[in-house]
């Protein structure tokens, strides 16, 4: 079992719903997002193209962020999910330097949007994440709980990462790359899926359908 | 409309300056290299002897390395978890740096307290590996275009030896004229260091790399690093040979310049050249407008010219 994503850039409309859904699901503080959608214009008038590029942790098969970690906080599960054990992280930032995809975020102090934290911010506070590295986790808690209940991540919304669930255009597809019958495997098998910066040698597990 | 595939990967998200490693990291790399380099140079000059310079290097070197570690700890998000950094020596160069740095401190102090050749030899080895480890830390930062270069460990080693040589000159300045062999070796080191530095700044023609190293390769950065750090010391050594009465002051100034320039180079490398790799996509297709632009439709540039 190896989790991955396929993102169809021809479906993505740049609404940032995935960004906000992730932020809400994970209780991220002000100024912190674990994923974003870049609004990019390419080319020169009159030959231009606008595309929206969702970016998050690629959960690489050969993650450069894991071996550089001096405490072992940055680790990879057998199913491919790369995550950070917050209690072990010293907040050195080395993993962020090793990541070519701008996927890691160190939050020293969790500021609220107002002078005093709102009830929502208090309810979603994560003090264990202060001063340590944070990143997209493929909503591993949702995935694990869903599997425990017999659900299928990528098919059943309760077991699927929130970005994929929330996407209004069905542009973000999550699933098991080792299952040839999964939707992600079929999309990759069509031959149009490509990786971002494969020359970095990280073997990302998020694919993009560009054309 | 025709469809054109872009020949080169298209930059979708531009390079951005890293903001996690600041002056504390610079101090760690600079002081650690300086302390390690000083010990190696002093030991090389003294052999197994107990010169005043090697005695001074045996406590100044470890003090500088420890100061660097303390400095970088202030930048960590959870500094009191620092001992955990010792646990991943098998995979992480940051762990290895702390382990070998600690070994160096112990061996240098042991060399001071118990003058055994074994401590001197092991201390020198530890210092050399410490300098290399710092280079490997930077080398493995695959997200930073200008750092993930195979030459980086060599650059850090040479930087350590150069700055250590400069500090050694300052320590020895009151002792009188330098042995010729040491100065000749230092000149050779300057030549090798300059060659390595020039190779580094010209390492790649990729636009992202060229942009990242521009502060090092052009303008004030180039003048200070190359001019003050390599060429001026060489000229000052030559002056000392030509005018023996000036050898002391000339070598002292050369020492200051070598220490300062290597510090400056590391600062620029971390603070200015530390740009995250741009995110690019290969094989992007753009529809190409074929034919005349319809009447009344003007390009943004022509609109700006007329307004």
Coordinates of C-alpha atoms in Angstrom, one line a residue:
Chain A
X1 CA 0.0 0.0 0.0
X2 CA 1.5 3.3 -1.0
X3 CA -0.5 6.5 -0.9
X4 CA -0.3 9.1 -3.6
X5 CA -2.2 11.8 -5.4
X6 CA -3.0 12.9 -8.9
X7 CA -3.8 16.5 -9.5
X8 CA -5.5 17.5 -12.7
X9 CA -4.4 21.0 -13.6
X10 CA -7.0 21.3 -16.3
X11 CA -9.7 20.9 -13.6
X12 CA -8.2 23.1 -11.0
X13 CA -9.8 26.5 -11.0
X14 CA -7.6 28.1 -8.3
X15 CA -10.4 28.6 -5.8
X16 CA -8.1 27.7 -2.8
X17 CA -10.9 25.6 -1.3
X18 CA -8.3 22.8 -0.7
X19 CA -6.0 25.3 1.0
X20 CA -8.7 26.4 3.4
X21 CA -10.1 22.9 4.0
X22 CA -6.6 21.8 5.0
X23 CA -6.2 24.8 7.2
X24 CA -9.5 24.2 9.0
X25 CA -9.0 20.4 9.3
X26 CA -5.6 20.8 10.8
X27 CA -6.2 23.9 12.9
X28 CA -3.4 25.8 11.3
X29 CA -2.5 29.2 12.9
X30 CA -2.6 32.5 11.1
X31 CA -0.1 32.8 8.3
X32 CA 0.5 29.1 8.0
X33 CA -0.8 26.9 5.3
X34 CA 0.4 23.4 4.5
X35 CA -0.7 23.6 0.9
X36 CA -1.4 26.4 -1.5
X37 CA -2.4 26.9 -5.0
X38 CA 0.0 29.0 -7.1
X39 CA -1.6 31.2 -9.7
X40 CA 0.9 31.2 -12.6
X41 CA 1.0 32.9 -15.9
X42 CA 3.4 31.5 -18.4
X43 CA 4.6 32.8 -21.7
X44 CA 4.6 36.2 -23.4
X45 CA 1.7 38.1 -24.8
X46 CA -0.1 37.0 -27.0
X47 CA 1.0 33.5 -26.3
X48 CA 0.2 33.1 -22.7
X49 CA -1.2 30.4 -20.5
X50 CA -2.6 30.7 -17.0
X51 CA -2.6 27.7 -14.8
X52 CA -3.2 26.9 -11.1
X53 CA -0.7 24.7 -9.4
X54 CA -1.6 23.1 -6.1
X55 CA 1.5 22.5 -4.0
X56 CA 1.9 20.5 -0.9
X57 CA 4.2 17.8 0.4
X58 CA 5.0 15.3 -2.3
X59 CA 5.5 12.4 0.2
X60 CA 8.4 11.4 -1.9
X61 CA 9.5 7.8 -2.2
X62 CA 13.1 9.0 -1.5
X63 CA 12.4 11.9 0.8
X64 CA 15.5 14.1 1.2
X65 CA 14.0 15.5 4.4
X66 CA 14.1 12.2 6.3
X67 CA 17.9 11.3 6.3
X68 CA 19.0 14.9 7.1
X69 CA 16.9 15.1 10.2
X70 CA 19.3 15.0 13.2
X71 CA 16.7 13.8 15.7
X72 CA 14.7 11.3 13.7
X73 CA 11.6 13.4 14.0
X74 CA 11.1 13.5 10.3
X75 CA 10.2 10.0 9.3
X76 CA 8.4 8.0 6.6
X77 CA 5.8 5.3 7.1
X78 CA 5.7 2.1 5.2
X79 CA 2.7 3.4 3.3
X80 CA 4.9 6.3 2.1
X81 CA 3.4 9.0 4.2
X82 CA 6.2 11.4 5.4
X83 CA 5.4 13.0 8.7
X84 CA 7.0 14.7 11.7
X85 CA 6.9 13.4 15.2
X86 CA 6.6 16.8 16.9
X87 CA 7.9 15.6 20.3
X88 CA 11.2 14.7 18.8
X89 CA 11.7 17.8 16.6
X90 CA 14.2 20.3 17.7
X91 CA 13.2 22.9 15.1
X92 CA 16.5 23.2 13.3
X93 CA 15.0 23.7 9.9
X94 CA 17.3 21.3 8.1
X95 CA 14.5 19.3 6.6
X96 CA 13.1 22.5 5.1
X97 CA 16.4 23.2 3.4
X98 CA 16.4 19.7 2.0
X99 CA 13.0 19.9 0.5
X100 CA 12.8 21.1 -3.1
X101 CA 9.0 21.6 -3.0
X102 CA 8.7 24.4 -0.3
X103 CA 6.6 21.9 1.7
X104 CA 7.8 22.5 5.2
X105 CA 6.8 25.2 7.7
X106 CA 8.3 26.1 11.0
X107 CA 6.0 28.0 13.3
X108 CA 7.7 29.5 16.3
X109 CA 4.7 31.3 17.8
X110 CA 1.2 30.6 16.7
X111 CA -0.3 34.1 16.3
X112 CA -4.0 34.5 16.1
X113 CA -5.8 36.8 13.7
X114 CA -6.8 39.2 16.5
X115 CA -5.2 40.5 19.6
X116 CA -6.9 37.8 21.7
X117 CA -7.4 34.2 20.4
X118 CA -10.9 33.5 19.3
X119 CA -12.8 30.5 20.7
X120 CA -12.1 28.6 17.5
X121 CA -8.4 29.3 17.7
X122 CA -8.3 28.2 21.3
X123 CA -10.2 25.0 20.5
X124 CA -7.8 24.2 17.7
X125 CA -4.6 25.2 19.4
X126 CA -1.7 22.8 18.9
X127 CA 1.0 23.8 21.3
X128 CA 3.0 20.7 20.4
X129 CA 3.5 22.3 17.0
X130 CA 5.2 25.4 18.3
X131 CA 8.9 25.7 17.5
X132 CA 8.8 22.5 15.4
X133 CA 8.5 21.6 11.7
X134 CA 5.0 21.0 10.3
X135 CA 3.8 19.9 6.9
X136 CA 1.1 18.1 5.1
X137 CA 0.5 14.7 6.4
X138 CA -2.0 13.4 3.8
X139 CA -4.4 13.6 6.7
X140 CA -2.9 10.4 8.0
X141 CA -5.2 10.4 11.0
X142 CA -8.3 10.4 8.7
X143 CA -6.7 7.7 6.6
X144 CA -5.8 5.5 9.5
X145 CA -9.2 5.9 11.2
X146 CA -10.9 5.2 7.9
X147 CA -8.9 2.0 7.3
X148 CA -9.7 0.9 10.9
X149 CA -13.4 1.3 10.1
X150 CA -13.0 -0.6 6.9
X151 CA -13.3 2.4 4.6
X152 CA -11.3 3.0 1.5
X153 CA -9.1 6.1 1.4
X154 CA -9.6 7.9 -1.9
X155 CA -13.1 6.5 -2.2
X156 CA -14.8 7.1 1.1
X157 CA -14.6 10.8 2.0
X158 CA -14.3 10.2 5.7
X159 CA -11.0 8.3 5.0
X160 CA -9.7 10.8 2.4
X161 CA -7.5 13.8 2.9
X162 CA -9.6 17.0 3.3
X163 CA -8.1 18.7 0.3
X164 CA -9.3 16.0 -2.0
X165 CA -12.7 15.8 -0.3
X166 CA -13.2 19.6 -0.5
X167 CA -12.1 20.1 -4.1
X168 CA -15.0 21.5 -6.0
X169 CA -13.7 20.4 -9.3
X170 CA -12.6 16.8 -8.4
X171 CA -9.1 17.9 -9.4
X172 CA -7.3 16.2 -6.4
X173 CA -7.5 12.4 -6.5
X174 CA -6.1 10.4 -3.6
X175 CA -5.5 6.7 -3.6
X176 CA -3.3 3.6 -3.4
X177 CA -0.6 3.7 -6.0
X178 CA 0.1 0.0 -5.4
X179 CA -3.5 -0.9 -6.3
X180 CA -3.8 -1.0 -10.1
X181 CA -7.6 -0.7 -9.8
X182 CA -7.4 2.5 -7.8
X183 CA -8.4 5.7 -9.6
X184 CA -4.9 7.2 -9.1
X185 CA -3.3 4.2 -10.7
X186 CA -5.6 4.3 -13.7
X187 CA -5.0 8.0 -14.2
X188 CA -1.3 7.5 -14.1
X189 CA -1.5 4.5 -16.4
X190 CA -3.1 6.7 -19.1
X191 CA 0.4 8.2 -19.6
X192 CA -0.3 11.9 -19.1
X193 CA 0.7 12.2 -15.5
X194 CA 4.0 13.8 -14.8
X195 CA 6.1 14.7 -11.7
X196 CA 7.4 18.0 -10.6
X197 CA 11.2 18.3 -10.9
X198 CA 12.0 14.6 -11.2
X199 CA 15.7 15.6 -11.7
X200 CA 15.9 16.2 -7.9
X201 CA 15.8 12.4 -7.5
X202 CA 13.2 12.5 -4.8
X203 CA 10.6 10.4 -6.6
X204 CA 7.5 12.4 -5.5
X205 CA 4.2 10.6 -5.1
X206 CA 2.1 13.5 -6.2
X207 CA 1.5 13.4 -10.0
X208 CA 0.1 16.2 -12.1
X209 CA -2.0 16.0 -15.2
X210 CA -0.9 19.1 -17.2
X211 CA -2.2 18.6 -20.7
Chain B
X1 CA -4.0 28.4 -32.9
X2 CA -1.0 26.2 -32.8
X3 CA 0.3 24.5 -29.7
X4 CA 3.9 24.9 -28.8
X5 CA 5.7 22.9 -26.2
X6 CA 8.1 24.9 -24.1
X7 CA 11.7 23.8 -24.8
X8 CA 13.0 24.4 -21.3
X9 CA 11.3 23.7 -18.0
X10 CA 9.1 26.6 -17.1
X11 CA 9.6 28.3 -13.8
X12 CA 6.2 28.2 -12.0
X13 CA 7.2 29.3 -8.5
X14 CA 10.2 31.5 -8.3
X15 CA 13.2 31.1 -6.1
X16 CA 12.7 32.6 -2.7
X17 CA 15.1 33.5 0.1
X18 CA 15.3 31.0 2.9
X19 CA 14.5 32.6 6.3
X20 CA 15.1 29.8 8.7
X21 CA 18.9 29.9 8.9
X22 CA 20.2 33.4 9.8
X23 CA 23.2 34.8 11.6
X24 CA 23.3 32.1 14.3
X25 CA 23.9 29.5 11.5
X26 CA 26.5 31.7 9.9
X27 CA 28.3 32.0 13.3
X28 CA 28.2 28.2 13.6
X29 CA 29.7 27.6 10.2
X30 CA 32.2 30.5 10.5
X31 CA 33.4 29.9 14.1
X32 CA 33.4 26.2 13.8
X33 CA 35.5 26.3 10.6
X34 CA 37.8 28.9 12.2
X35 CA 38.3 26.9 15.3
X36 CA 38.9 23.6 13.5
X37 CA 41.1 25.2 10.9
X38 CA 43.2 27.0 13.5
X39 CA 43.9 23.8 15.3
X40 CA 44.9 21.9 12.1
X41 CA 47.2 24.8 11.0
X42 CA 48.8 25.2 14.4
X43 CA 49.4 21.4 14.7
X44 CA 50.8 21.3 11.2
X45 CA 53.2 24.1 12.0
X46 CA 54.3 22.7 15.4
X47 CA 54.3 19.0 14.5
X48 CA 54.2 17.2 17.9
X49 CA 55.9 20.2 19.5
X50 CA 54.5 22.4 22.2
X51 CA 54.7 25.9 20.6
X52 CA 52.9 28.8 22.2
X53 CA 50.7 28.9 19.1
X54 CA 49.6 25.3 19.3
X55 CA 48.9 25.7 23.0
X56 CA 46.8 28.7 22.3
X57 CA 45.0 26.8 19.4
X58 CA 44.2 24.0 21.8
X59 CA 41.9 26.1 23.8
X60 CA 40.9 28.8 21.2
X61 CA 39.9 26.2 18.7
X62 CA 37.5 24.3 20.9
X63 CA 36.2 27.6 22.4
X64 CA 35.3 28.8 18.9
X65 CA 33.6 25.6 17.9
X66 CA 31.6 25.6 21.1
X67 CA 30.7 29.2 20.6
X68 CA 29.4 28.3 17.2
X69 CA 27.2 25.4 18.6
X70 CA 25.8 27.7 21.2
X71 CA 25.0 30.4 18.6
X72 CA 23.1 28.0 16.3
X73 CA 21.2 26.6 19.3
X74 CA 19.6 30.0 19.8
X75 CA 18.0 29.6 16.4
X76 CA 16.4 26.3 17.0
X77 CA 12.7 26.2 17.8
X78 CA 13.1 23.8 20.7
X79 CA 16.8 24.3 21.8
X80 CA 16.4 22.3 25.0
X81 CA 15.8 19.2 22.9
X82 CA 19.4 19.7 21.6
X83 CA 20.8 16.4 23.0
X84 CA 18.4 14.6 20.6
X85 CA 20.6 15.9 17.8
X86 CA 23.3 13.4 18.8
X87 CA 21.1 10.4 17.9
X88 CA 21.2 10.3 14.1
X89 CA 24.9 10.0 13.3
X90 CA 24.1 7.2 10.9
X91 CA 22.2 9.4 8.5
X92 CA 22.4 13.1 9.3
X93 CA 25.4 15.3 8.8
X94 CA 24.0 17.6 11.4
X95 CA 24.2 14.9 14.0
X96 CA 27.7 14.0 12.8
X97 CA 28.8 17.6 13.1
X98 CA 27.8 17.8 16.7
X99 CA 29.3 14.4 17.5
X100 CA 32.6 15.1 15.8
X101 CA 32.6 18.7 17.2
X102 CA 32.3 17.3 20.6
X103 CA 35.1 14.8 20.0
X104 CA 37.3 17.6 18.7
X105 CA 36.8 19.6 21.8
X106 CA 37.6 16.7 24.0
X107 CA 40.7 15.8 22.0
X108 CA 42.0 19.3 21.8
X109 CA 41.6 19.8 25.6
X110 CA 43.2 16.4 26.2
X111 CA 46.1 17.5 23.9
X112 CA 46.5 20.6 26.1
X113 CA 46.4 18.6 29.3
X114 CA 48.3 15.5 28.3
X115 CA 50.9 16.1 25.5
X116 CA 50.5 12.8 23.8
X117 CA 51.0 12.6 20.0
X118 CA 47.9 10.4 19.8
X119 CA 45.6 13.2 21.0
X120 CA 47.3 15.7 18.6
X121 CA 46.7 13.3 15.6
X122 CA 43.1 12.5 16.5
X123 CA 42.4 16.1 17.3
X124 CA 43.6 17.1 13.8
X125 CA 41.5 14.4 12.2
X126 CA 38.5 15.4 14.2
X127 CA 39.0 19.1 13.1
X128 CA 39.3 18.1 9.5
X129 CA 36.2 16.0 9.6
X130 CA 34.3 18.8 11.4
X131 CA 35.1 21.2 8.6
X132 CA 34.0 18.6 6.0
X133 CA 30.8 17.8 8.0
X134 CA 29.8 21.4 7.8
X135 CA 30.2 21.4 4.1
X136 CA 28.2 18.2 3.8
X137 CA 25.4 19.7 5.8
X138 CA 25.1 22.5 3.3
X139 CA 25.6 20.1 0.4
X140 CA 22.6 17.9 1.4
X141 CA 20.3 20.9 1.5
X142 CA 18.7 19.8 -1.8
X143 CA 16.1 22.5 -1.7
X144 CA 18.7 25.3 -2.0
X145 CA 20.1 25.7 -5.5
X146 CA 23.4 27.2 -4.6
X147 CA 24.2 24.8 -1.8
X148 CA 23.6 21.4 -3.3
X149 CA 26.9 21.4 -5.1
X150 CA 29.3 18.6 -4.9
X151 CA 32.2 21.0 -4.3
X152 CA 30.7 22.3 -1.1
X153 CA 32.6 20.1 1.4
X154 CA 35.9 20.9 -0.2
X155 CA 35.0 24.6 -0.1
X156 CA 34.3 24.4 3.6
X157 CA 37.5 22.5 4.3
X158 CA 39.6 25.1 2.4
X159 CA 37.7 27.9 4.1
X160 CA 38.5 26.4 7.5
X161 CA 42.1 26.1 6.7
X162 CA 42.3 29.6 5.2
X163 CA 40.6 31.3 8.1
X164 CA 42.6 29.1 10.5
X165 CA 45.8 30.2 8.8
X166 CA 44.8 33.8 9.2
X167 CA 44.1 33.5 12.9
X168 CA 47.3 31.5 13.3
X169 CA 49.2 34.4 11.8
X170 CA 47.6 36.8 14.3
X171 CA 48.4 34.5 17.2
X172 CA 52.0 34.2 16.0
X173 CA 52.4 37.9 15.2
X174 CA 54.4 38.7 18.3
X175 CA 56.7 35.8 17.8
X176 CA 58.8 37.3 15.0
X177 CA 59.3 36.2 11.4
X178 CA 57.4 33.1 10.2
X179 CA 59.2 30.0 9.0
X180 CA 59.4 30.1 5.2
X181 CA 57.7 26.7 4.8
X182 CA 54.6 27.8 6.6
X183 CA 54.2 30.9 4.5
X184 CA 54.9 29.0 1.3
X185 CA 52.2 26.5 2.3
X186 CA 49.8 29.3 3.0
X187 CA 50.4 30.8 -0.4
X188 CA 49.7 27.4 -2.0
X189 CA 46.5 27.1 0.1
X190 CA 45.4 30.6 -1.1
X191 CA 46.0 29.5 -4.7
X192 CA 44.0 26.3 -4.3
X193 CA 41.3 28.1 -2.3
X194 CA 40.9 30.8 -5.0
X195 CA 40.7 28.2 -7.7
X196 CA 38.0 26.3 -5.8
X197 CA 36.1 29.4 -5.1
X198 CA 36.1 30.5 -8.8
X199 CA 35.1 27.0 -9.8
X200 CA 32.1 27.2 -7.4
X201 CA 30.7 30.6 -8.5
X202 CA 30.9 29.4 -12.1
X203 CA 29.6 25.9 -11.3
X204 CA 26.4 26.0 -13.3
X205 CA 24.9 28.1 -16.0
X206 CA 21.4 27.4 -14.9
X207 CA 19.6 30.7 -14.4
X208 CA 18.5 29.8 -10.8
X209 CA 22.1 29.1 -9.8
X210 CA 23.5 32.1 -11.5
X211 CA 20.9 34.4 -9.8
X212 CA 21.6 32.7 -6.4
X213 CA 25.4 33.2 -6.5
X214 CA 25.3 36.6 -7.9
X215 CA 26.0 38.3 -4.5
X216 CA 29.1 36.1 -4.3
X217 CA 30.3 36.4 -7.9
X218 CA 29.8 40.1 -8.6
X219 CA 30.1 43.5 -7.1
X220 CA 31.1 44.0 -3.5
X221 CA 30.9 40.3 -2.7
X222 CA 33.5 39.4 -5.3
X223 CA 35.7 42.3 -4.4
X224 CA 35.8 41.4 -0.7
X225 CA 35.9 37.7 -1.0
X226 CA 38.4 37.4 -3.9
X227 CA 40.2 40.7 -3.6
X228 CA 40.5 41.0 0.1
X229 CA 40.4 37.3 0.9
X230 CA 42.8 35.8 -1.6
X231 CA 44.6 38.4 -3.7
X232 CA 45.5 40.9 -1.0
X233 CA 47.0 38.3 1.4
X234 CA 49.1 37.0 -1.5
X235 CA 50.3 40.5 -2.2
X236 CA 51.0 41.2 1.5
X237 CA 53.1 38.0 1.7
X238 CA 55.1 39.1 -1.3
X239 CA 55.6 42.5 0.4
X240 CA 56.9 40.8 3.5
X241 CA 59.4 38.9 1.4
X242 CA 60.5 42.0 -0.5
X243 CA 60.7 44.3 2.5
X244 CA 61.7 42.1 5.5
X245 CA 61.1 44.9 7.9
X246 CA 57.4 44.8 7.1
X247 CA 56.9 41.1 7.3
X248 CA 55.2 41.2 10.7
X249 CA 52.7 43.9 10.0
X250 CA 52.1 42.6 6.5
X251 CA 51.3 39.1 7.7
X252 CA 49.1 40.4 10.5
X253 CA 47.0 42.3 8.0
X254 CA 46.9 39.3 5.7
X255 CA 45.7 37.3 8.7
X256 CA 42.9 39.7 9.4
X257 CA 41.8 39.8 5.8
X258 CA 41.8 36.0 5.5
X259 CA 39.7 35.6 8.6
X260 CA 37.3 38.4 7.7
X261 CA 36.9 37.3 4.1
X262 CA 36.1 33.7 4.9
X263 CA 33.5 34.9 7.5
X264 CA 32.0 37.2 4.9
X265 CA 31.9 34.5 2.3
X266 CA 30.0 32.2 4.6
X267 CA 27.6 34.9 5.6
X268 CA 26.8 35.7 2.0
X269 CA 26.5 32.0 1.2
X270 CA 24.0 31.4 3.9
X271 CA 22.1 34.7 3.9
X272 CA 22.2 35.8 0.3
X273 CA 22.8 32.8 -1.8
X274 CA 20.4 30.6 0.3
X275 CA 17.6 30.7 -2.2
X276 CA 15.1 27.9 -2.5
X277 CA 15.1 26.1 -5.8
X278 CA 12.3 27.4 -8.1
X279 CA 9.6 25.0 -8.9
X280 CA 9.6 24.2 -12.6
X281 CA 7.5 22.1 -14.9
X282 CA 8.8 20.5 -18.1
X283 CA 6.9 19.9 -21.3
X284 CA 4.4 22.7 -20.7
X285 CA 2.3 23.5 -23.8
X286 CA 1.1 26.9 -24.7
X287 CA -1.3 27.7 -27.5
X288 CA 0.5 30.0 -29.9
X289 CA -1.5 32.8 -31.5
X290 CA -1.1 32.5 -35.2
X291 CA -1.8 35.5 -37.5
X292 CA -2.3 39.2 -36.9
X293 CA -3.5 40.5 -33.6
X294 CA -7.1 41.7 -34.2
X295 CA -7.6 45.4 -34.7
X296 CA -8.0 47.3 -31.5
X297 CA -6.2 44.7 -29.4
X298 CA -2.9 46.0 -28.1
X299 CA -0.2 44.3 -26.1
X300 CA 0.3 45.4 -22.5
X301 CA 3.7 46.8 -23.5
X302 CA 2.3 49.0 -26.2
X303 CA -0.4 50.2 -23.9
X304 CA 2.2 51.2 -21.3
X305 CA 4.2 53.1 -23.9
X306 CA 1.2 55.2 -25.0
X307 CA -0.1 56.0 -21.5

